[in-house]
């Protein structure tokens, strides 16, 4: 068996912006999450939540593992998928071990990682089964018999992903062996043969995990099993009902979700639209893209493209948020993008990065990398407080503490990030993306290296080529002067494809001091870097853009948003007079920009000569005999990702357009 | 015992508009509802509703009564308060018997009324208890022990109201005796004395019913019992929990509503804001207003005024709809009036008419009568299809079939009226208002008669005075020429107070041919009508008004609504190109008006030279470099109450303001 990983350089991130986030992850977030998993941080249980009442008010997730490992006495507590909080932490921490190259101290983390791997190894049943909820709480014959909500494959999938990360970073097979035993257990229980379970987990995840396991081990059985789970999904829409009827275990008794929620209301490969639970759909689509590429399966590749295009074209907010609907944490319908009711789960934005990376492997395009950049600098990043210790699950584009407190339909929109959650999927998901960010910068396709993110780094390839990306001024995302230096001592044939973001209306590219006048193809300019040394300078257009949504998006009609480079901006009440909905700007109002190194860890701040509606209150409804007066009013905007790091208050991304 | 009813004339409605509605009620709605109560109309059970799965898919309400009466075998089925569908029908039908004066055939109705009264009489337990849910389904010792959701007093209250109506219309004491036995049963079980139940029903209603019973019978015990229920409400916020702990029966096990929902989170007389379930709050406030007036209790009167002012000033839509929130069918917070998420229950608008009438009795003011008119011609009336056989429970100001189908947060907003409901409170509630409309036209205070609605009628007073209101042209609400002829053969001292609606900026009043130049006081002009014959002519300003909401109402910023006289207008997709959200108008765009006798049973139709946003779709989010183009586009508007009587489609009340 050989490692089937797609070729990828050794990357050291040197970006000031992202080094700070990675240091935040290593120094604050992972230690903080370790405390949470060790029951030192109370969870944020919604009023009346069944789990909070019946079980622990803490994570209990590491305790579950210790109990299953026989190291401690006690009972299982938490969500059926509680193990995944540890698995995702393990994956994030494994990747973080690489941050030693960026000068961080990871010794304690390494000890914790070893400890967790041992716990999983000891908790694993001898037949390879690995899910403490079932091992501690449920009879053996119930295993895989209630997949609607049991999350068993979801849980094992997350461990498999963590084990692959651990193996890739440390070279140790210890976790990987546990993962392969788990995969083998799954393979023995699922399949077309009589007596085997013939349906998927309610929550996709194992499909992409098995594809990752195939990449790490070269064992084709895992890839085929992943493909099998994809191909059967939704083919028998009654699968979960049949398991119920056969007496399978049930979870969440009050929760009666439609089949669409599980992305299982019809054959998943036939899906025309991105419907259902957003994270489920995105994980599924990621697996379809990945497995479709690995198998060169056109049907899968087309489904993956179709769903991506539907999301990006009709179901994604300007910040990258996806999932318009709290009920079912779900997509709703095309162009339904209410800014104050949005779900926009942090995990969904993280998932869009998995999905985008998988699509790039199959077919590198600037448009996909643009969306990945949007998620990185906006949708995903808003999910974490600047210090790494508080998190959003839901990411609104229009927030109002009064509205969240006063109307249950907006209650899911927190206006302070929370320390932890009863369903704590987002914190470690976000951190595993940040600690593995080095894996999202390149796509290698034959002799072409696609450099699709403007994140300063040094990348070393097996053939001796070194690509160094540096940035001018305050660096990206604040400054758009990008410099690539390619060192190719062996003069191997090589092309560097540099992304031209769609948002950069003008740009210039110089190769070794000479301007290059080429149109980008699929969003990239390809430069031959087969020479011994090549210097490429790219200047991007960092002027402020006023953005408008398609008129199909009812929620944004008559509104403008502001972006600069990859950053979407917002207004916060702490900088502006409330209520913010009175503020407008003209499409051509001049906007001032300045970099403030002391604000919010360093951000570009925009100010605009806006216009504020004025009207004395003469009653709730009055006769309108003239247009309302507006007075000039200076408005301040900060990057969306940095909102909610100061005083609690209103926030809005879309602003009224004045005329 | 004497009849304590507030003095009221015998009124025959002659309004073309309302005669049609009353004929619709007698000829279509009541017979249709009779069929529904007799299980000939399937109920509209939401997907997954427990009742639909476990019990009848039909009303079953008359069967429950027949079973309790010993006329039929079977088991109870339906909501705990299923009896009230029959009680409200009985009340509506009793009032409808008066429509014989308007030339309608009510013989069959009278037979049905007699039958229903007999059923209730036979169903009543010998101790006066009257609730078939408990009589058929529950042990005797459970009675009044689970008031959070048992609805027992709510159920008996509705029968009491029906009995009072039956007595007032027919003079027969048969139903009234049953009602007094029920009231006596309540009086024996509730009170401060040890061993009695010391708390209210979760759903207010019995309070206003007991006040009505006092008015009909003069028995002060009923008034005092009503006052007792008001005074104890919310004083012990743990009352329902204590009943639960003591083993009281529980209903709706999955439904965990906060105390505020029950208007019982603190002493109700201390309430500052109209919070909680809208219908509960409004019924409670109606009782407070009514009992406060009857007892001359200042505290109660102030509470009633305070809550009314809060609703009308901050929590009512321009159509009169109240209740911003589907969760808990509730109020949310001041100025939170989202047009597409609104609840706006038909019962709540009907309740506002009860509430307004009670306030008028205490202190007649034009501002209160204005709101009653708004509800009559808009909020309430939209609840019924023009033919009387289909109903809205929820009354949106912005509807979109795609939105209702595609996002669960808008699923409660039907875009077709339904034939019946599993909780069928609205249909009979609305019809009982229409058949008792003659009771909403006057308030008599000493020698002053307040004529507060412009609904043509002939009113005969005990002192021989006859007031006839007639209207010119196509009559009200289309034409604002109002004529009162007062015939006073005995020359009794009398004043007629004519309302000047706040919406009529200009107006003129002539008394016996001479113009009167007076300012209105509290919204009324008082005219001495002590002479033998007086003719008063009022001309109201029926010009079209463009309306604007207070800037505190975020949902309506940058929008205009259109009204004419008492009628609020809307756009429907059947008359206009969709999507409607692209259409705007300037604050001064000319509006054409015409009466179309053949459309929607005769309506005023407005057309305006609007402006429609235009933009080719270049992507979901694009750079905005100039204001969007608008093209002139003729827009058609119809009265809001008449929407959804043709093809299903989008509807909107508030329209974008163009500049």
PDB file of N, CA and C in Angstrom, chain A residues 268-346:
ATOM      1  N   UNK A 268     -28.696  10.764  -3.729  1.00  0.00           N
ATOM      2  CA  UNK A 268     -27.974  12.012  -3.504  1.00  0.00           C
ATOM      3  C   UNK A 268     -27.278  12.463  -4.791  1.00  0.00           C
ATOM      4  N   UNK A 269     -26.910  11.523  -5.629  1.00  0.00           N
ATOM      5  CA  UNK A 269     -26.205  11.917  -6.853  1.00  0.00           C
ATOM      6  C   UNK A 269     -27.129  12.598  -7.860  1.00  0.00           C
ATOM      7  N   UNK A 270     -28.435  12.472  -7.644  1.00  0.00           N
ATOM      8  CA  UNK A 270     -29.398  13.137  -8.530  1.00  0.00           C
ATOM      9  C   UNK A 270     -29.794  14.531  -8.041  1.00  0.00           C
ATOM     10  N   UNK A 271     -29.297  14.926  -6.877  1.00  0.00           N
ATOM     11  CA  UNK A 271     -29.719  16.216  -6.308  1.00  0.00           C
ATOM     12  C   UNK A 271     -29.488  17.360  -7.292  1.00  0.00           C
ATOM     13  N   UNK A 272     -30.502  18.192  -7.442  1.00  0.00           N
ATOM     14  CA  UNK A 272     -30.367  19.366  -8.295  1.00  0.00           C
ATOM     15  C   UNK A 272     -30.013  20.609  -7.488  1.00  0.00           C
ATOM     16  N   UNK A 273     -30.470  20.619  -6.235  1.00  0.00           N
ATOM     17  CA  UNK A 273     -30.295  21.802  -5.398  1.00  0.00           C
ATOM     18  C   UNK A 273     -29.680  21.401  -4.064  1.00  0.00           C
ATOM     19  N   UNK A 274     -29.003  22.343  -3.461  1.00  0.00           N
ATOM     20  CA  UNK A 274     -28.404  22.121  -2.149  1.00  0.00           C
ATOM     21  C   UNK A 274     -29.479  22.282  -1.087  1.00  0.00           C
ATOM     22  N   UNK A 275     -30.179  21.197  -0.812  1.00  0.00           N
ATOM     23  CA  UNK A 275     -31.267  21.232   0.167  1.00  0.00           C
ATOM     24  C   UNK A 275     -30.876  20.475   1.428  1.00  0.00           C
ATOM     25  N   UNK A 276     -31.607  20.771   2.494  1.00  0.00           N
ATOM     26  CA  UNK A 276     -31.415  20.028   3.738  1.00  0.00           C
ATOM     27  C   UNK A 276     -30.459  20.737   4.687  1.00  0.00           C
ATOM     28  N   UNK A 277     -30.107  20.029   5.742  1.00  0.00           N
ATOM     29  CA  UNK A 277     -29.182  20.503   6.773  1.00  0.00           C
ATOM     30  C   UNK A 277     -27.881  20.932   6.082  1.00  0.00           C
ATOM     31  N   UNK A 278     -27.485  22.161   6.287  1.00  0.00           N
ATOM     32  CA  UNK A 278     -26.392  22.711   5.475  1.00  0.00           C
ATOM     33  C   UNK A 278     -25.091  21.941   5.662  1.00  0.00           C
ATOM     34  N   UNK A 279     -24.735  21.645   6.901  1.00  0.00           N
ATOM     35  CA  UNK A 279     -23.453  20.967   7.125  1.00  0.00           C
ATOM     36  C   UNK A 279     -23.500  19.555   6.564  1.00  0.00           C
ATOM     37  N   UNK A 280     -24.628  18.866   6.745  1.00  0.00           N
ATOM     38  CA  UNK A 280     -24.768  17.530   6.163  1.00  0.00           C
ATOM     39  C   UNK A 280     -24.577  17.580   4.648  1.00  0.00           C
ATOM     40  N   UNK A 281     -25.254  18.534   4.014  1.00  0.00           N
ATOM     41  CA  UNK A 281     -25.166  18.636   2.548  1.00  0.00           C
ATOM     42  C   UNK A 281     -23.735  18.933   2.116  1.00  0.00           C
ATOM     43  N   UNK A 282     -23.102  19.841   2.831  1.00  0.00           N
ATOM     44  CA  UNK A 282     -21.756  20.269   2.409  1.00  0.00           C
ATOM     45  C   UNK A 282     -20.736  19.150   2.648  1.00  0.00           C
ATOM     46  N   UNK A 283     -20.841  18.447   3.758  1.00  0.00           N
ATOM     47  CA  UNK A 283     -19.937  17.309   3.994  1.00  0.00           C
ATOM     48  C   UNK A 283     -20.154  16.250   2.910  1.00  0.00           C
ATOM     49  N   UNK A 284     -21.427  16.033   2.583  1.00  0.00           N
ATOM     50  CA  UNK A 284     -21.743  15.033   1.566  1.00  0.00           C
ATOM     51  C   UNK A 284     -21.168  15.449   0.223  1.00  0.00           C
ATOM     52  N   UNK A 285     -21.370  16.718  -0.115  1.00  0.00           N
ATOM     53  CA  UNK A 285     -20.892  17.205  -1.413  1.00  0.00           C
ATOM     54  C   UNK A 285     -19.366  17.174  -1.471  1.00  0.00           C
ATOM     55  N   UNK A 286     -18.721  17.443  -0.341  1.00  0.00           N
ATOM     56  CA  UNK A 286     -17.257  17.366  -0.287  1.00  0.00           C
ATOM     57  C   UNK A 286     -16.802  15.949  -0.611  1.00  0.00           C
ATOM     58  N   UNK A 287     -17.477  14.977   0.006  1.00  0.00           N
ATOM     59  CA  UNK A 287     -17.127  13.578  -0.246  1.00  0.00           C
ATOM     60  C   UNK A 287     -17.377  13.221  -1.706  1.00  0.00           C
ATOM     61  N   UNK A 288     -18.474  13.713  -2.240  1.00  0.00           N
ATOM     62  CA  UNK A 288     -18.791  13.404  -3.645  1.00  0.00           C
ATOM     63  C   UNK A 288     -17.710  13.989  -4.561  1.00  0.00           C
ATOM     64  N   UNK A 289     -17.290  15.234  -4.266  1.00  0.00           N
ATOM     65  CA  UNK A 289     -16.249  15.865  -5.082  1.00  0.00           C
ATOM     66  C   UNK A 289     -14.946  15.079  -4.985  1.00  0.00           C
ATOM     67  N   UNK A 290     -14.617  14.689  -3.779  1.00  0.00           N
ATOM     68  CA  UNK A 290     -13.333  14.039  -3.512  1.00  0.00           C
ATOM     69  C   UNK A 290     -13.315  12.630  -4.114  1.00  0.00           C
ATOM     70  N   UNK A 291     -14.333  11.866  -3.818  1.00  0.00           N
ATOM     71  CA  UNK A 291     -14.390  10.485  -4.316  1.00  0.00           C
ATOM     72  C   UNK A 291     -14.576  10.501  -5.833  1.00  0.00           C
ATOM     73  N   UNK A 292     -15.387  11.446  -6.317  1.00  0.00           N
ATOM     74  CA  UNK A 292     -15.577  11.569  -7.757  1.00  0.00           C
ATOM     75  C   UNK A 292     -14.254  11.819  -8.468  1.00  0.00           C
ATOM     76  N   UNK A 293     -13.422  12.639  -7.858  1.00  0.00           N
ATOM     77  CA  UNK A 293     -12.105  12.909  -8.443  1.00  0.00           C
ATOM     78  C   UNK A 293     -11.211  11.665  -8.377  1.00  0.00           C
ATOM     79  N   UNK A 294     -11.191  11.048  -7.210  1.00  0.00           N
ATOM     80  CA  UNK A 294     -10.298   9.890  -7.041  1.00  0.00           C
ATOM     81  C   UNK A 294     -10.700   8.723  -7.940  1.00  0.00           C
ATOM     82  N   UNK A 295     -12.005   8.588  -8.177  1.00  0.00           N
ATOM     83  CA  UNK A 295     -12.492   7.502  -9.034  1.00  0.00           C
ATOM     84  C   UNK A 295     -12.679   7.948 -10.485  1.00  0.00           C
ATOM     85  N   UNK A 296     -12.429   9.226 -10.749  1.00  0.00           N
ATOM     86  CA  UNK A 296     -12.723   9.795 -12.072  1.00  0.00           C
ATOM     87  C   UNK A 296     -14.150   9.455 -12.498  1.00  0.00           C
ATOM     88  N   UNK A 297     -15.062   9.626 -11.559  1.00  0.00           N
ATOM     89  CA  UNK A 297     -16.478   9.310 -11.800  1.00  0.00           C
ATOM     90  C   UNK A 297     -17.197  10.597 -12.233  1.00  0.00           C
ATOM     91  N   UNK A 298     -17.583  10.643 -13.501  1.00  0.00           N
ATOM     92  CA  UNK A 298     -18.177  11.873 -14.036  1.00  0.00           C
ATOM     93  C   UNK A 298     -19.483  12.238 -13.357  1.00  0.00           C
ATOM     94  N   UNK A 299     -20.299  11.245 -13.062  1.00  0.00           N
ATOM     95  CA  UNK A 299     -21.578  11.519 -12.406  1.00  0.00           C
ATOM     96  C   UNK A 299     -21.349  12.223 -11.082  1.00  0.00           C
ATOM     97  N   UNK A 300     -20.420  11.693 -10.297  1.00  0.00           N
ATOM     98  CA  UNK A 300     -20.131  12.321  -9.003  1.00  0.00           C
ATOM     99  C   UNK A 300     -19.580  13.723  -9.196  1.00  0.00           C
ATOM    100  N   UNK A 301     -18.664  13.875 -10.169  1.00  0.00           N
ATOM    101  CA  UNK A 301     -18.073  15.195 -10.363  1.00  0.00           C
ATOM    102  C   UNK A 301     -19.133  16.210 -10.765  1.00  0.00           C
ATOM    103  N   UNK A 302     -20.063  15.771 -11.609  1.00  0.00           N
ATOM    104  CA  UNK A 302     -21.118  16.706 -12.027  1.00  0.00           C
ATOM    105  C   UNK A 302     -22.022  17.096 -10.860  1.00  0.00           C
ATOM    106  N   UNK A 303     -22.352  16.119 -10.028  1.00  0.00           N
ATOM    107  CA  UNK A 303     -23.178  16.444  -8.857  1.00  0.00           C
ATOM    108  C   UNK A 303     -22.455  17.453  -7.960  1.00  0.00           C
ATOM    109  N   UNK A 304     -21.179  17.205  -7.750  1.00  0.00           N
ATOM    110  CA  UNK A 304     -20.405  18.111  -6.883  1.00  0.00           C
ATOM    111  C   UNK A 304     -20.375  19.524  -7.459  1.00  0.00           C
ATOM    112  N   UNK A 305     -20.205  19.639  -8.777  1.00  0.00           N
ATOM    113  CA  UNK A 305     -20.202  20.964  -9.419  1.00  0.00           C
ATOM    114  C   UNK A 305     -21.566  21.627  -9.328  1.00  0.00           C
ATOM    115  N   UNK A 306     -22.594  20.831  -9.584  1.00  0.00           N
ATOM    116  CA  UNK A 306     -23.958  21.368  -9.621  1.00  0.00           C
ATOM    117  C   UNK A 306     -24.352  21.949  -8.256  1.00  0.00           C
ATOM    118  N   UNK A 307     -24.045  21.205  -7.216  1.00  0.00           N
ATOM    119  CA  UNK A 307     -24.443  21.667  -5.885  1.00  0.00           C
ATOM    120  C   UNK A 307     -23.624  22.899  -5.473  1.00  0.00           C
ATOM    121  N   UNK A 308     -22.342  22.888  -5.810  1.00  0.00           N
ATOM    122  CA  UNK A 308     -21.509  24.068  -5.520  1.00  0.00           C
ATOM    123  C   UNK A 308     -22.074  25.299  -6.222  1.00  0.00           C
ATOM    124  N   UNK A 309     -22.390  25.137  -7.495  1.00  0.00           N
ATOM    125  CA  UNK A 309     -22.907  26.281  -8.256  1.00  0.00           C
ATOM    126  C   UNK A 309     -24.226  26.777  -7.685  1.00  0.00           C
ATOM    127  N   UNK A 310     -25.036  25.850  -7.231  1.00  0.00           N
ATOM    128  CA  UNK A 310     -26.307  26.266  -6.625  1.00  0.00           C
ATOM    129  C   UNK A 310     -26.065  27.052  -5.331  1.00  0.00           C
ATOM    130  N   UNK A 311     -25.148  26.556  -4.514  1.00  0.00           N
ATOM    131  CA  UNK A 311     -24.871  27.269  -3.251  1.00  0.00           C
ATOM    132  C   UNK A 311     -24.300  28.646  -3.547  1.00  0.00           C
ATOM    133  N   UNK A 312     -23.231  28.676  -4.330  1.00  0.00           N
ATOM    134  CA  UNK A 312     -22.515  29.938  -4.553  1.00  0.00           C
ATOM    135  C   UNK A 312     -23.377  30.917  -5.346  1.00  0.00           C
ATOM    136  N   UNK A 313     -24.195  30.404  -6.235  1.00  0.00           N
ATOM    137  CA  UNK A 313     -24.998  31.277  -7.078  1.00  0.00           C
ATOM    138  C   UNK A 313     -26.285  31.752  -6.439  1.00  0.00           C
ATOM    139  N   UNK A 314     -26.790  30.999  -5.452  1.00  0.00           N
ATOM    140  CA  UNK A 314     -28.125  31.345  -4.948  1.00  0.00           C
ATOM    141  C   UNK A 314     -28.335  31.159  -3.443  1.00  0.00           C
ATOM    142  N   UNK A 315     -27.397  30.552  -2.749  1.00  0.00           N
ATOM    143  CA  UNK A 315     -27.699  30.212  -1.356  1.00  0.00           C
ATOM    144  C   UNK A 315     -26.596  30.599  -0.398  1.00  0.00           C
ATOM    145  N   UNK A 316     -25.765  31.517  -0.803  1.00  0.00           N
ATOM    146  CA  UNK A 316     -24.661  31.938   0.047  1.00  0.00           C
ATOM    147  C   UNK A 316     -24.770  33.435   0.281  1.00  0.00           C
ATOM    148  N   UNK A 317     -24.566  33.846   1.513  1.00  0.00           N
ATOM    149  CA  UNK A 317     -24.571  35.265   1.840  1.00  0.00           C
ATOM    150  C   UNK A 317     -23.260  35.903   1.365  1.00  0.00           C
ATOM    151  N   UNK A 318     -23.243  37.201   1.338  1.00  0.00           N
ATOM    152  CA  UNK A 318     -22.057  37.899   0.837  1.00  0.00           C
ATOM    153  C   UNK A 318     -20.844  37.665   1.738  1.00  0.00           C
ATOM    154  N   UNK A 319     -21.080  37.288   2.973  1.00  0.00           N
ATOM    155  CA  UNK A 319     -19.981  36.961   3.898  1.00  0.00           C
ATOM    156  C   UNK A 319     -19.490  35.532   3.734  1.00  0.00           C
ATOM    157  N   UNK A 320     -20.199  34.757   2.925  1.00  0.00           N
ATOM    158  CA  UNK A 320     -19.888  33.334   2.810  1.00  0.00           C
ATOM    159  C   UNK A 320     -20.797  32.463   3.652  1.00  0.00           C
ATOM    160  N   UNK A 321     -21.559  33.084   4.546  1.00  0.00           N
ATOM    161  CA  UNK A 321     -22.463  32.293   5.389  1.00  0.00           C
ATOM    162  C   UNK A 321     -23.388  31.445   4.510  1.00  0.00           C
ATOM    163  N   UNK A 322     -23.641  30.219   4.918  1.00  0.00           N
ATOM    164  CA  UNK A 322     -24.621  29.382   4.223  1.00  0.00           C
ATOM    165  C   UNK A 322     -25.571  28.759   5.228  1.00  0.00           C
ATOM    166  N   UNK A 323     -26.800  28.526   4.791  1.00  0.00           N
ATOM    167  CA  UNK A 323     -27.851  28.029   5.682  1.00  0.00           C
ATOM    168  C   UNK A 323     -28.705  29.201   6.108  1.00  0.00           C
ATOM    169  N   UNK A 324     -29.881  29.338   5.476  1.00  0.00           N
ATOM    170  CA  UNK A 324     -30.722  30.520   5.706  1.00  0.00           C
ATOM    171  C   UNK A 324     -31.686  30.326   6.851  1.00  0.00           C
ATOM    172  N   UNK A 325     -31.693  29.154   7.402  1.00  0.00           N
ATOM    173  CA  UNK A 325     -32.843  28.753   8.193  1.00  0.00           C
ATOM    174  C   UNK A 325     -32.440  28.026   9.479  1.00  0.00           C
ATOM    175  N   UNK A 326     -32.931  28.518  10.609  1.00  0.00           N
ATOM    176  CA  UNK A 326     -32.604  27.883  11.894  1.00  0.00           C
ATOM    177  C   UNK A 326     -33.263  26.514  12.029  1.00  0.00           C
ATOM    178  N   UNK A 327     -34.499  26.400  11.568  1.00  0.00           N
ATOM    179  CA  UNK A 327     -35.189  25.112  11.673  1.00  0.00           C
ATOM    180  C   UNK A 327     -34.456  24.106  10.790  1.00  0.00           C
ATOM    181  N   UNK A 328     -33.873  23.095  11.417  1.00  0.00           N
ATOM    182  CA  UNK A 328     -33.103  22.120  10.652  1.00  0.00           C
ATOM    183  C   UNK A 328     -31.725  22.617  10.251  1.00  0.00           C
ATOM    184  N   UNK A 329     -31.298  23.766  10.768  1.00  0.00           N
ATOM    185  CA  UNK A 329     -29.960  24.318  10.452  1.00  0.00           C
ATOM    186  C   UNK A 329     -29.708  24.195   8.951  1.00  0.00           C
ATOM    187  N   UNK A 330     -30.635  24.717   8.180  1.00  0.00           N
ATOM    188  CA  UNK A 330     -30.773  24.236   6.802  1.00  0.00           C
ATOM    189  C   UNK A 330     -30.719  25.329   5.743  1.00  0.00           C
ATOM    190  N   UNK A 331     -30.519  24.866   4.528  1.00  0.00           N
ATOM    191  CA  UNK A 331     -30.797  25.677   3.363  1.00  0.00           C
ATOM    192  C   UNK A 331     -32.310  25.867   3.275  1.00  0.00           C
ATOM    193  N   UNK A 332     -32.745  26.934   2.624  1.00  0.00           N
ATOM    194  CA  UNK A 332     -34.190  27.090   2.429  1.00  0.00           C
ATOM    195  C   UNK A 332     -34.491  26.987   0.930  1.00  0.00           C
ATOM    196  N   UNK A 333     -34.450  28.074   0.212  1.00  0.00           N
ATOM    197  CA  UNK A 333     -34.686  28.004  -1.238  1.00  0.00           C
ATOM    198  C   UNK A 333     -33.855  29.091  -1.917  1.00  0.00           C
ATOM    199  N   UNK A 334     -33.749  29.019  -3.222  1.00  0.00           N
ATOM    200  CA  UNK A 334     -32.867  29.923  -3.947  1.00  0.00           C
ATOM    201  C   UNK A 334     -33.143  31.383  -3.610  1.00  0.00           C
ATOM    202  N   UNK A 335     -32.095  32.101  -3.311  1.00  0.00           N
ATOM    203  CA  UNK A 335     -32.125  33.558  -3.111  1.00  0.00           C
ATOM    204  C   UNK A 335     -32.871  33.986  -1.850  1.00  0.00           C
ATOM    205  N   UNK A 336     -33.214  33.044  -0.997  1.00  0.00           N
ATOM    206  CA  UNK A 336     -33.823  33.370   0.297  1.00  0.00           C
ATOM    207  C   UNK A 336     -32.680  33.565   1.288  1.00  0.00           C
ATOM    208  N   UNK A 337     -32.315  34.804   1.528  1.00  0.00           N
ATOM    209  CA  UNK A 337     -31.130  35.092   2.329  1.00  0.00           C
ATOM    210  C   UNK A 337     -31.425  36.184   3.363  1.00  0.00           C
ATOM    211  N   UNK A 338     -32.362  35.915   4.273  1.00  0.00           N
ATOM    212  CA  UNK A 338     -32.708  36.921   5.276  1.00  0.00           C
ATOM    213  C   UNK A 338     -31.522  37.153   6.217  1.00  0.00           C
ATOM    214  N   UNK A 339     -31.162  38.413   6.391  1.00  0.00           N
ATOM    215  CA  UNK A 339     -29.927  38.717   7.115  1.00  0.00           C
ATOM    216  C   UNK A 339     -30.034  38.539   8.616  1.00  0.00           C
ATOM    217  N   UNK A 340     -31.233  38.675   9.158  1.00  0.00           N
ATOM    218  CA  UNK A 340     -31.380  38.585  10.613  1.00  0.00           C
ATOM    219  C   UNK A 340     -31.891  37.221  11.064  1.00  0.00           C
ATOM    220  N   UNK A 341     -32.303  36.374  10.135  1.00  0.00           N
ATOM    221  CA  UNK A 341     -32.816  35.047  10.488  1.00  0.00           C
ATOM    222  C   UNK A 341     -31.819  33.957  10.103  1.00  0.00           C
ATOM    223  N   UNK A 342     -30.791  34.350   9.409  1.00  0.00           N
ATOM    224  CA  UNK A 342     -29.759  33.448   8.899  1.00  0.00           C
ATOM    225  C   UNK A 342     -29.311  32.439   9.955  1.00  0.00           C
ATOM    226  N   UNK A 343     -28.904  31.279   9.486  1.00  0.00           N
ATOM    227  CA  UNK A 343     -28.207  30.366  10.378  1.00  0.00           C
ATOM    228  C   UNK A 343     -26.693  30.565  10.182  1.00  0.00           C
ATOM    229  N   UNK A 344     -26.205  30.282   8.996  1.00  0.00           N
ATOM    230  CA  UNK A 344     -24.790  30.561   8.710  1.00  0.00           C
ATOM    231  C   UNK A 344     -23.865  29.904   9.708  1.00  0.00           C
ATOM    232  N   UNK A 345     -24.074  28.618   9.917  1.00  0.00           N
ATOM    233  CA  UNK A 345     -23.286  27.908  10.927  1.00  0.00           C
ATOM    234  C   UNK A 345     -21.797  27.984  10.598  1.00  0.00           C
ATOM    235  N   UNK A 346     -21.004  28.225  11.606  1.00  0.00           N
ATOM    236  CA  UNK A 346     -19.557  28.277  11.417  1.00  0.00           C
ATOM    237  C   UNK A 346     -19.066  27.002  10.730  1.00  0.00           C
TER     238      UNK A 346
END
